[in-house]
């Protein structure tokens, strides 16, 4: 009899615990249930998946009773293992991801590989603030530290982030420590950032400031006398139509920037963030040349950082005129053609210096997608005329308005057979 009573008591206690657990889960799911139009994500609970409100989850995670339960826990996430710590003294939640794969769709499909990423977060009602720190995983080593503030809204989180002036060499050591160039290059200068971001997947505004960026030790001076593998050089001059058209199409501020165009980079980052993938490169002619001759065209943030080092040094070792010449003599033009001279003769049967304005614009318009445009030319009898008309409208470098209008008119009248 005593044994039965004990067994009944144990079963009753277990049932009570089960009911309490189910009730706690039900209450938690109720609290986390997203409202219409609210920022939500899908989570797995055993064999089930359910949608939860991200702002509600953030409020719960930074509320003292629940945050104490989180303290010391380790989570397996798609970015990497995340360790959580709740600091009761100032009611702040700390997360550490090490190693951490940070998605950067605005820069490429491959994530940034960080040795350690730390987030410190404090919430006061609907306002959040804290610090984001990335480092090489060693005490006293280089680090990037940014401070942020934000406001929780039904549709997401509006964030403002500030990175104070930081040595560019430290940024490279943290963001791309595997680059072989870091062992040989001397990198000077500082970078600062102001970022506005609307989560999830909303508008991004990046305002970078770069001062004193200089690179030495990569050996780009050897390119001063390098021969192109694309055939005979074009020997184009700055006032030739193809030069004007290429600058209009690919780098309108070529003679003004130091190897990178912050205006174009900002526009590319914002457009790519909204698209969730790389849709616009934002690369200067110097960067494109570095990609063509050195780094290859892998779509990753690491490759972009590597490309930037070479572009900055080439500006200092080669100068604008030689960079422009090298670009024109090595640029791909589709159909297996590369170099301005080979493209002009292959497509129009004449030297690059003898191209008519509309022909020069036509070739320059192909540069953003040379293989695709060459294929369209063969299959449809022409390239994307909208792009070509835009290039013609951007012509500068001494081009008179009547010359631009004439080039546009000739372009629209062109009916060219496939080469």
GROMACS .gro file of C-alpha atoms in nm:
model
  419
    1UNK     CA    1   0.000   0.000   0.000
    2UNK     CA    2   0.282   0.237   0.094
    3UNK     CA    3   0.461   0.155  -0.231
    4UNK     CA    4   0.148   0.230  -0.433
    5UNK     CA    5   0.099   0.562  -0.258
    6UNK     CA    6   0.460   0.654  -0.328
    7UNK     CA    7   0.424   0.554  -0.691
    8UNK     CA    8   0.104   0.756  -0.727
    9UNK     CA    9   0.273   1.054  -0.564
   10UNK     CA   10   0.572   1.026  -0.797
   11UNK     CA   11   0.349   1.002  -1.103
   12UNK     CA   12   0.145   1.297  -0.983
   13UNK     CA   13   0.464   1.500  -0.934
   14UNK     CA   14   0.590   1.406  -1.280
   15UNK     CA   15   0.255   1.496  -1.430
   16UNK     CA   16   0.265   1.828  -1.250
   17UNK     CA   17   0.614   1.898  -1.382
   18UNK     CA   18   0.506   1.802  -1.732
   19UNK     CA   19   0.200   2.025  -1.714
   20UNK     CA   20   0.412   2.309  -1.577
   21UNK     CA   21   0.671   2.260  -1.856
   22UNK     CA   22   0.401   2.248  -2.124
   23UNK     CA   23   0.238   2.556  -1.973
   24UNK     CA   24   0.573   2.737  -1.970
   25UNK     CA   25   0.632   2.643  -2.335
   26UNK     CA   26   0.280   2.752  -2.428
   27UNK     CA   27   0.322   3.087  -2.248
   28UNK     CA   28   0.665   3.140  -2.407
   29UNK     CA   29   0.532   3.061  -2.755
   30UNK     CA   30   0.239   3.295  -2.693
   31UNK     CA   31   0.476   3.573  -2.590
   32UNK     CA   32   0.699   3.506  -2.892
   33UNK     CA   33   0.419   3.473  -3.146
   34UNK     CA   34   0.473   3.736  -3.420
   35UNK     CA   35   0.210   3.999  -3.483
   36UNK     CA   36   0.099   4.073  -3.840
   37UNK     CA   37   0.383   4.246  -4.023
   38UNK     CA   38   0.633   4.188  -3.742
   39UNK     CA   39   0.993   4.073  -3.801
   40UNK     CA   40   0.980   3.695  -3.757
   41UNK     CA   41   1.201   3.392  -3.800
   42UNK     CA   42   1.136   3.018  -3.805
   43UNK     CA   43   1.274   2.798  -3.523
   44UNK     CA   44   1.268   2.423  -3.468
   45UNK     CA   45   1.124   2.273  -3.149
   46UNK     CA   46   1.189   1.901  -3.168
   47UNK     CA   47   0.997   1.773  -3.472
   48UNK     CA   48   0.801   2.098  -3.510
   49UNK     CA   49   0.883   2.434  -3.662
   50UNK     CA   50   0.719   2.755  -3.554
   51UNK     CA   51   0.753   3.127  -3.628
   52UNK     CA   52   0.870   3.356  -3.350
   53UNK     CA   53   0.893   3.734  -3.326
   54UNK     CA   54   1.256   3.848  -3.332
   55UNK     CA   55   1.186   4.172  -3.134
   56UNK     CA   56   0.994   3.969  -2.874
   57UNK     CA   57   1.276   3.714  -2.853
   58UNK     CA   58   1.526   3.997  -2.802
   59UNK     CA   59   1.312   4.146  -2.525
   60UNK     CA   60   1.286   3.808  -2.356
   61UNK     CA   61   1.658   3.732  -2.387
   62UNK     CA   62   1.749   4.064  -2.220
   63UNK     CA   63   1.492   4.036  -1.939
   64UNK     CA   64   1.667   3.942  -1.612
   65UNK     CA   65   1.464   3.630  -1.520
   66UNK     CA   66   1.516   3.461  -1.856
   67UNK     CA   67   1.866   3.603  -1.914
   68UNK     CA   68   1.986   3.435  -1.592
   69UNK     CA   69   1.878   3.103  -1.742
   70UNK     CA   70   2.077   3.185  -2.059
   71UNK     CA   71   2.395   3.263  -1.864
   72UNK     CA   72   2.673   3.016  -1.943
   73UNK     CA   73   2.485   2.838  -2.221
   74UNK     CA   74   2.646   2.751  -2.554
   75UNK     CA   75   2.445   2.748  -2.875
   76UNK     CA   76   2.528   2.586  -3.207
   77UNK     CA   77   2.430   2.834  -3.481
   78UNK     CA   78   2.483   2.854  -3.856
   79UNK     CA   79   2.743   3.125  -3.794
   80UNK     CA   80   2.942   2.924  -3.541
   81UNK     CA   81   2.932   2.827  -3.170
   82UNK     CA   82   2.791   3.109  -2.955
   83UNK     CA   83   2.865   3.141  -2.583
   84UNK     CA   84   2.622   3.350  -2.374
   85UNK     CA   85   2.687   3.543  -2.053
   86UNK     CA   86   2.448   3.756  -1.851
   87UNK     CA   87   2.603   4.036  -1.647
   88UNK     CA   88   2.353   4.117  -1.373
   89UNK     CA   89   2.537   4.427  -1.247
   90UNK     CA   90   2.451   4.633  -1.556
   91UNK     CA   91   2.182   4.403  -1.703
   92UNK     CA   92   2.379   4.338  -2.020
   93UNK     CA   93   2.384   4.027  -2.238
   94UNK     CA   94   2.716   3.920  -2.391
   95UNK     CA   95   2.755   3.684  -2.686
   96UNK     CA   96   3.078   3.544  -2.825
   97UNK     CA   97   3.104   3.361  -3.158
   98UNK     CA   98   3.443   3.193  -3.211
   99UNK     CA   99   3.523   3.110  -3.483
  100UNK     CA  100   3.250   3.294  -3.666
  101UNK     CA  101   3.135   3.297  -4.030
  102UNK     CA  102   2.973   3.635  -4.080
  103UNK     CA  103   2.744   3.658  -4.387
  104UNK     CA  104   2.821   3.960  -4.606
  105UNK     CA  105   2.585   3.932  -4.906
  106UNK     CA  106   2.663   4.290  -5.011
  107UNK     CA  107   3.027   4.186  -5.065
  108UNK     CA  108   2.995   3.834  -5.202
  109UNK     CA  109   2.850   3.490  -5.149
  110UNK     CA  110   3.130   3.366  -4.921
  111UNK     CA  111   3.103   3.483  -4.555
  112UNK     CA  112   3.378   3.663  -4.372
  113UNK     CA  113   3.572   3.418  -4.153
  114UNK     CA  114   3.638   3.585  -3.817
  115UNK     CA  115   3.843   3.434  -3.538
  116UNK     CA  116   3.624   3.593  -3.272
  117UNK     CA  117   3.318   3.818  -3.274
  118UNK     CA  118   3.178   3.960  -2.949
  119UNK     CA  119   2.850   4.141  -2.895
  120UNK     CA  120   2.759   4.327  -2.576
  121UNK     CA  121   2.394   4.430  -2.559
  122UNK     CA  122   2.192   4.641  -2.313
  123UNK     CA  123   1.818   4.705  -2.355
  124UNK     CA  124   1.616   4.983  -2.196
  125UNK     CA  125   1.252   4.934  -2.294
  126UNK     CA  126   1.257   4.959  -2.677
  127UNK     CA  127   1.606   5.106  -2.703
  128UNK     CA  128   1.914   4.886  -2.741
  129UNK     CA  129   2.279   4.983  -2.729
  130UNK     CA  130   2.612   4.810  -2.704
  131UNK     CA  131   2.943   4.721  -2.859
  132UNK     CA  132   3.047   4.495  -3.146
  133UNK     CA  133   3.408   4.373  -3.132
  134UNK     CA  134   3.597   4.156  -3.381
  135UNK     CA  135   3.954   4.048  -3.321
  136UNK     CA  136   4.214   3.792  -3.422
  137UNK     CA  137   4.146   3.578  -3.114
  138UNK     CA  138   4.459   3.680  -2.923
  139UNK     CA  139   4.486   3.904  -2.619
  140UNK     CA  140   4.628   4.245  -2.703
  141UNK     CA  141   4.609   4.181  -3.078
  142UNK     CA  142   4.446   4.401  -3.344
  143UNK     CA  143   4.073   4.456  -3.309
  144UNK     CA  144   3.780   4.638  -3.464
  145UNK     CA  145   3.542   4.794  -3.212
  146UNK     CA  146   3.215   4.960  -3.308
  147UNK     CA  147   2.943   5.105  -3.087
  148UNK     CA  148   2.576   5.091  -3.180
  149UNK     CA  149   2.236   5.216  -3.075
  150UNK     CA  150   1.901   5.099  -3.205
  151UNK     CA  151   1.530   5.100  -3.155
  152UNK     CA  152   1.300   4.801  -3.166
  153UNK     CA  153   1.005   4.846  -3.398
  154UNK     CA  154   0.727   4.613  -3.501
  155UNK     CA  155   0.882   4.568  -3.842
  156UNK     CA  156   1.236   4.514  -3.715
  157UNK     CA  157   1.532   4.695  -3.565
  158UNK     CA  158   1.670   5.032  -3.676
  159UNK     CA  159   2.044   5.038  -3.603
  160UNK     CA  160   2.306   5.313  -3.601
  161UNK     CA  161   2.666   5.193  -3.575
  162UNK     CA  162   2.992   5.388  -3.547
  163UNK     CA  163   3.345   5.261  -3.600
  164UNK     CA  164   3.596   5.525  -3.485
  165UNK     CA  165   3.919   5.588  -3.672
  166UNK     CA  166   4.105   5.256  -3.684
  167UNK     CA  167   4.433   5.159  -3.854
  168UNK     CA  168   4.358   4.998  -4.191
  169UNK     CA  169   4.630   4.742  -4.118
  170UNK     CA  170   4.430   4.629  -3.811
  171UNK     CA  171   4.115   4.597  -4.022
  172UNK     CA  172   4.298   4.366  -4.264
  173UNK     CA  173   4.450   4.161  -3.979
  174UNK     CA  174   4.101   4.099  -3.838
  175UNK     CA  175   3.890   4.064  -4.153
  176UNK     CA  176   4.134   3.877  -4.379
  177UNK     CA  177   4.423   3.737  -4.170
  178UNK     CA  178   4.481   3.459  -4.426
  179UNK     CA  179   4.590   3.697  -4.704
  180UNK     CA  180   4.951   3.617  -4.799
  181UNK     CA  181   5.006   3.984  -4.887
  182UNK     CA  182   4.984   4.084  -4.520
  183UNK     CA  183   5.324   3.924  -4.455
  184UNK     CA  184   5.497   4.148  -4.709
  185UNK     CA  185   5.293   4.465  -4.743
  186UNK     CA  186   5.318   4.779  -4.537
  187UNK     CA  187   4.968   4.923  -4.500
  188UNK     CA  188   4.923   5.281  -4.375
  189UNK     CA  189   4.613   5.490  -4.313
  190UNK     CA  190   4.297   5.488  -4.106
  191UNK     CA  191   3.935   5.401  -4.171
  192UNK     CA  192   3.619   5.511  -3.990
  193UNK     CA  193   3.257   5.416  -4.057
  194UNK     CA  194   2.908   5.534  -3.982
  195UNK     CA  195   2.638   5.280  -4.067
  196UNK     CA  196   2.259   5.294  -4.067
  197UNK     CA  197   2.085   4.960  -4.110
  198UNK     CA  198   1.723   4.856  -4.097
  199UNK     CA  199   1.681   4.489  -4.006
  200UNK     CA  200   1.572   4.254  -4.146
  201UNK     CA  201   1.716   4.302  -4.494
  202UNK     CA  202   1.627   4.666  -4.516
  203UNK     CA  203   1.803   4.981  -4.629
  204UNK     CA  204   2.174   5.012  -4.562
  205UNK     CA  205   2.363   5.341  -4.557
  206UNK     CA  206   2.739   5.328  -4.512
  207UNK     CA  207   2.946   5.645  -4.478
  208UNK     CA  208   3.317   5.552  -4.483
  209UNK     CA  209   3.606   5.788  -4.417
  210UNK     CA  210   3.956   5.686  -4.528
  211UNK     CA  211   4.268   5.891  -4.463
  212UNK     CA  212   4.627   5.830  -4.563
  213UNK     CA  213   4.567   5.489  -4.725
  214UNK     CA  214   4.895   5.373  -4.879
  215UNK     CA  215   5.043   5.032  -4.961
  216UNK     CA  216   5.403   4.928  -5.024
  217UNK     CA  217   5.575   4.597  -5.084
  218UNK     CA  218   5.349   4.416  -5.331
  219UNK     CA  219   5.582   4.462  -5.629
  220UNK     CA  220   5.330   4.625  -5.865
  221UNK     CA  221   5.605   4.846  -6.007
  222UNK     CA  222   5.700   4.544  -6.222
  223UNK     CA  223   5.383   4.606  -6.425
  224UNK     CA  224   5.527   4.930  -6.562
  225UNK     CA  225   5.676   4.738  -6.855
  226UNK     CA  226   5.448   4.433  -6.861
  227UNK     CA  227   5.329   4.306  -7.198
  228UNK     CA  228   4.965   4.204  -7.246
  229UNK     CA  229   4.875   3.847  -7.334
  230UNK     CA  230   4.580   3.981  -7.536
  231UNK     CA  231   4.782   4.075  -7.842
  232UNK     CA  232   4.906   4.404  -7.980
  233UNK     CA  233   4.866   4.711  -7.757
  234UNK     CA  234   4.606   4.968  -7.864
  235UNK     CA  235   4.824   5.275  -7.800
  236UNK     CA  236   4.508   5.474  -7.733
  237UNK     CA  237   4.531   5.834  -7.619
  238UNK     CA  238   4.312   6.003  -7.359
  239UNK     CA  239   4.102   6.196  -7.612
  240UNK     CA  240   4.028   5.889  -7.833
  241UNK     CA  241   3.664   5.788  -7.842
  242UNK     CA  242   3.710   5.442  -7.692
  243UNK     CA  243   3.898   5.586  -7.393
  244UNK     CA  244   3.621   5.839  -7.332
  245UNK     CA  245   3.353   5.572  -7.367
  246UNK     CA  246   3.528   5.325  -7.133
  247UNK     CA  247   3.568   5.592  -6.865
  248UNK     CA  248   3.202   5.687  -6.905
  249UNK     CA  249   3.096   5.325  -6.869
  250UNK     CA  250   3.328   5.197  -6.598
  251UNK     CA  251   3.486   5.475  -6.393
  252UNK     CA  252   3.373   5.832  -6.441
  253UNK     CA  253   3.587   5.961  -6.150
  254UNK     CA  254   3.900   5.769  -6.257
  255UNK     CA  255   4.127   6.077  -6.260
  256UNK     CA  256   3.992   6.198  -5.924
  257UNK     CA  257   4.003   5.897  -5.689
  258UNK     CA  258   4.307   5.726  -5.527
  259UNK     CA  259   4.232   5.378  -5.667
  260UNK     CA  260   3.890   5.331  -5.506
  261UNK     CA  261   3.573   5.535  -5.546
  262UNK     CA  262   3.391   5.577  -5.213
  263UNK     CA  263   3.080   5.713  -5.387
  264UNK     CA  264   3.053   5.401  -5.605
  265UNK     CA  265   3.137   5.169  -5.315
  266UNK     CA  266   2.858   5.321  -5.103
  267UNK     CA  267   2.605   5.285  -5.386
  268UNK     CA  268   2.713   4.924  -5.450
  269UNK     CA  269   2.689   4.825  -5.083
  270UNK     CA  270   2.342   4.974  -5.048
  271UNK     CA  271   2.211   4.816  -5.368
  272UNK     CA  272   2.362   4.476  -5.291
  273UNK     CA  273   2.225   4.478  -4.936
  274UNK     CA  274   1.871   4.525  -5.062
  275UNK     CA  275   1.919   4.254  -5.327
  276UNK     CA  276   2.084   4.018  -5.077
  277UNK     CA  277   2.357   3.940  -5.332
  278UNK     CA  278   2.620   4.112  -5.544
  279UNK     CA  279   2.438   4.299  -5.820
  280UNK     CA  280   2.675   4.593  -5.856
  281UNK     CA  281   3.051   4.584  -5.821
  282UNK     CA  282   3.146   4.944  -5.747
  283UNK     CA  283   3.506   4.870  -5.853
  284UNK     CA  284   3.732   5.135  -6.005
  285UNK     CA  285   3.937   5.066  -6.318
  286UNK     CA  286   4.238   5.016  -6.088
  287UNK     CA  287   4.051   4.751  -5.889
  288UNK     CA  288   3.929   4.583  -6.207
  289UNK     CA  289   4.286   4.572  -6.336
  290UNK     CA  290   4.404   4.415  -6.008
  291UNK     CA  291   4.130   4.155  -6.044
  292UNK     CA  292   4.229   4.083  -6.403
  293UNK     CA  293   4.604   4.058  -6.345
  294UNK     CA  294   4.635   3.931  -5.986
  295UNK     CA  295   4.339   3.830  -5.772
  296UNK     CA  296   4.093   3.657  -6.006
  297UNK     CA  297   3.719   3.717  -5.997
  298UNK     CA  298   3.593   3.511  -5.702
  299UNK     CA  299   3.290   3.686  -5.550
  300UNK     CA  300   3.399   3.715  -5.189
  301UNK     CA  301   3.473   3.992  -4.942
  302UNK     CA  302   3.826   3.857  -4.895
  303UNK     CA  303   3.901   3.888  -5.266
  304UNK     CA  304   3.766   4.245  -5.268
  305UNK     CA  305   3.994   4.338  -4.979
  306UNK     CA  306   4.293   4.181  -5.155
  307UNK     CA  307   4.207   4.359  -5.481
  308UNK     CA  308   4.194   4.691  -5.298
  309UNK     CA  309   4.552   4.654  -5.172
  310UNK     CA  310   4.686   4.609  -5.525
  311UNK     CA  311   4.474   4.892  -5.664
  312UNK     CA  312   4.603   5.139  -5.405
  313UNK     CA  313   4.966   5.042  -5.460
  314UNK     CA  314   4.932   5.054  -5.840
  315UNK     CA  315   4.807   5.411  -5.817
  316UNK     CA  316   5.133   5.496  -5.640
  317UNK     CA  317   5.375   5.286  -5.847
  318UNK     CA  318   5.224   5.310  -6.197
  319UNK     CA  319   5.017   5.627  -6.214
  320UNK     CA  320   4.686   5.688  -6.393
  321UNK     CA  321   4.812   5.679  -6.752
  322UNK     CA  322   4.979   5.337  -6.721
  323UNK     CA  323   4.683   5.190  -6.528
  324UNK     CA  324   4.445   5.306  -6.799
  325UNK     CA  325   4.667   5.163  -7.072
  326UNK     CA  326   4.702   4.829  -6.894
  327UNK     CA  327   4.326   4.811  -6.838
  328UNK     CA  328   4.247   4.876  -7.205
  329UNK     CA  329   4.505   4.621  -7.320
  330UNK     CA  330   4.382   4.346  -7.083
  331UNK     CA  331   4.006   4.396  -7.047
  332UNK     CA  332   3.784   4.103  -7.154
  333UNK     CA  333   3.541   4.172  -7.441
  334UNK     CA  334   3.364   3.838  -7.485
  335UNK     CA  335   3.391   3.578  -7.762
  336UNK     CA  336   3.742   3.495  -7.643
  337UNK     CA  337   3.863   3.848  -7.721
  338UNK     CA  338   4.058   4.061  -7.477
  339UNK     CA  339   4.227   4.395  -7.515
  340UNK     CA  340   4.088   4.700  -7.694
  341UNK     CA  341   4.281   4.643  -8.017
  342UNK     CA  342   4.169   4.280  -8.055
  343UNK     CA  343   3.809   4.377  -7.973
  344UNK     CA  344   3.801   4.666  -8.223
  345UNK     CA  345   3.945   4.454  -8.502
  346UNK     CA  346   3.739   4.144  -8.412
  347UNK     CA  347   3.406   4.325  -8.392
  348UNK     CA  348   3.447   4.617  -8.632
  349UNK     CA  349   3.748   4.530  -8.848
  350UNK     CA  350   3.940   4.844  -8.764
  351UNK     CA  351   4.197   4.975  -8.517
  352UNK     CA  352   4.079   5.091  -8.174
  353UNK     CA  353   4.201   5.443  -8.253
  354UNK     CA  354   3.985   5.453  -8.568
  355UNK     CA  355   3.653   5.362  -8.404
  356UNK     CA  356   3.358   5.592  -8.468
  357UNK     CA  357   3.191   5.736  -8.154
  358UNK     CA  358   2.894   5.495  -8.169
  359UNK     CA  359   3.125   5.196  -8.219
  360UNK     CA  360   3.336   5.301  -7.920
  361UNK     CA  361   3.025   5.336  -7.704
  362UNK     CA  362   2.904   4.993  -7.822
  363UNK     CA  363   3.230   4.828  -7.711
  364UNK     CA  364   3.241   5.016  -7.380
  365UNK     CA  365   2.884   4.911  -7.302
  366UNK     CA  366   2.988   4.545  -7.334
  367UNK     CA  367   3.243   4.564  -7.052
  368UNK     CA  368   3.002   4.513  -6.762
  369UNK     CA  369   2.899   4.168  -6.899
  370UNK     CA  370   3.126   4.092  -7.196
  371UNK     CA  371   3.040   3.725  -7.248
  372UNK     CA  372   2.665   3.780  -7.204
  373UNK     CA  373   2.665   4.079  -7.441
  374UNK     CA  374   2.866   3.891  -7.704
  375UNK     CA  375   2.617   3.603  -7.682
  376UNK     CA  376   2.322   3.844  -7.712
  377UNK     CA  377   2.488   4.002  -8.016
  378UNK     CA  378   2.514   3.664  -8.186
  379UNK     CA  379   2.162   3.553  -8.093
  380UNK     CA  380   1.968   3.880  -8.124
  381UNK     CA  381   2.186   4.087  -8.356
  382UNK     CA  382   2.279   4.348  -8.094
  383UNK     CA  383   2.373   4.424  -7.737
  384UNK     CA  384   2.158   4.592  -7.468
  385UNK     CA  385   2.093   4.929  -7.630
  386UNK     CA  386   1.963   5.077  -7.306
  387UNK     CA  387   2.305   5.031  -7.146
  388UNK     CA  388   2.480   5.166  -7.458
  389UNK     CA  389   2.255   5.473  -7.466
  390UNK     CA  390   2.333   5.538  -7.100
  391UNK     CA  391   2.708   5.519  -7.172
  392UNK     CA  392   2.672   5.762  -7.462
  393UNK     CA  393   2.486   6.005  -7.236
  394UNK     CA  394   2.770   5.992  -6.980
  395UNK     CA  395   3.045   6.086  -7.229
  396UNK     CA  396   3.272   6.358  -7.098
  397UNK     CA  397   3.637   6.448  -7.154
  398UNK     CA  398   3.587   6.736  -7.396
  399UNK     CA  399   3.284   6.581  -7.566
  400UNK     CA  400   3.045   6.850  -7.683
  401UNK     CA  401   2.671   6.815  -7.639
  402UNK     CA  402   2.616   6.791  -8.015
  403UNK     CA  403   2.874   6.510  -8.031
  404UNK     CA  404   2.691   6.318  -7.757
  405UNK     CA  405   2.361   6.362  -7.939
  406UNK     CA  406   2.517   6.247  -8.265
  407UNK     CA  407   2.665   5.938  -8.096
  408UNK     CA  408   2.326   5.853  -7.944
  409UNK     CA  409   2.151   5.895  -8.279
  410UNK     CA  410   2.410   5.681  -8.461
  411UNK     CA  411   2.390   5.417  -8.190
  412UNK     CA  412   2.013   5.379  -8.223
  413UNK     CA  413   2.051   5.353  -8.601
  414UNK     CA  414   2.317   5.085  -8.586
  415UNK     CA  415   2.212   4.745  -8.715
  416UNK     CA  416   2.518   4.528  -8.687
  417UNK     CA  417   2.548   4.166  -8.794
  418UNK     CA  418   2.689   3.929  -8.535
  419UNK     CA  419   3.069   3.909  -8.552
   0.00000   0.00000   0.00000
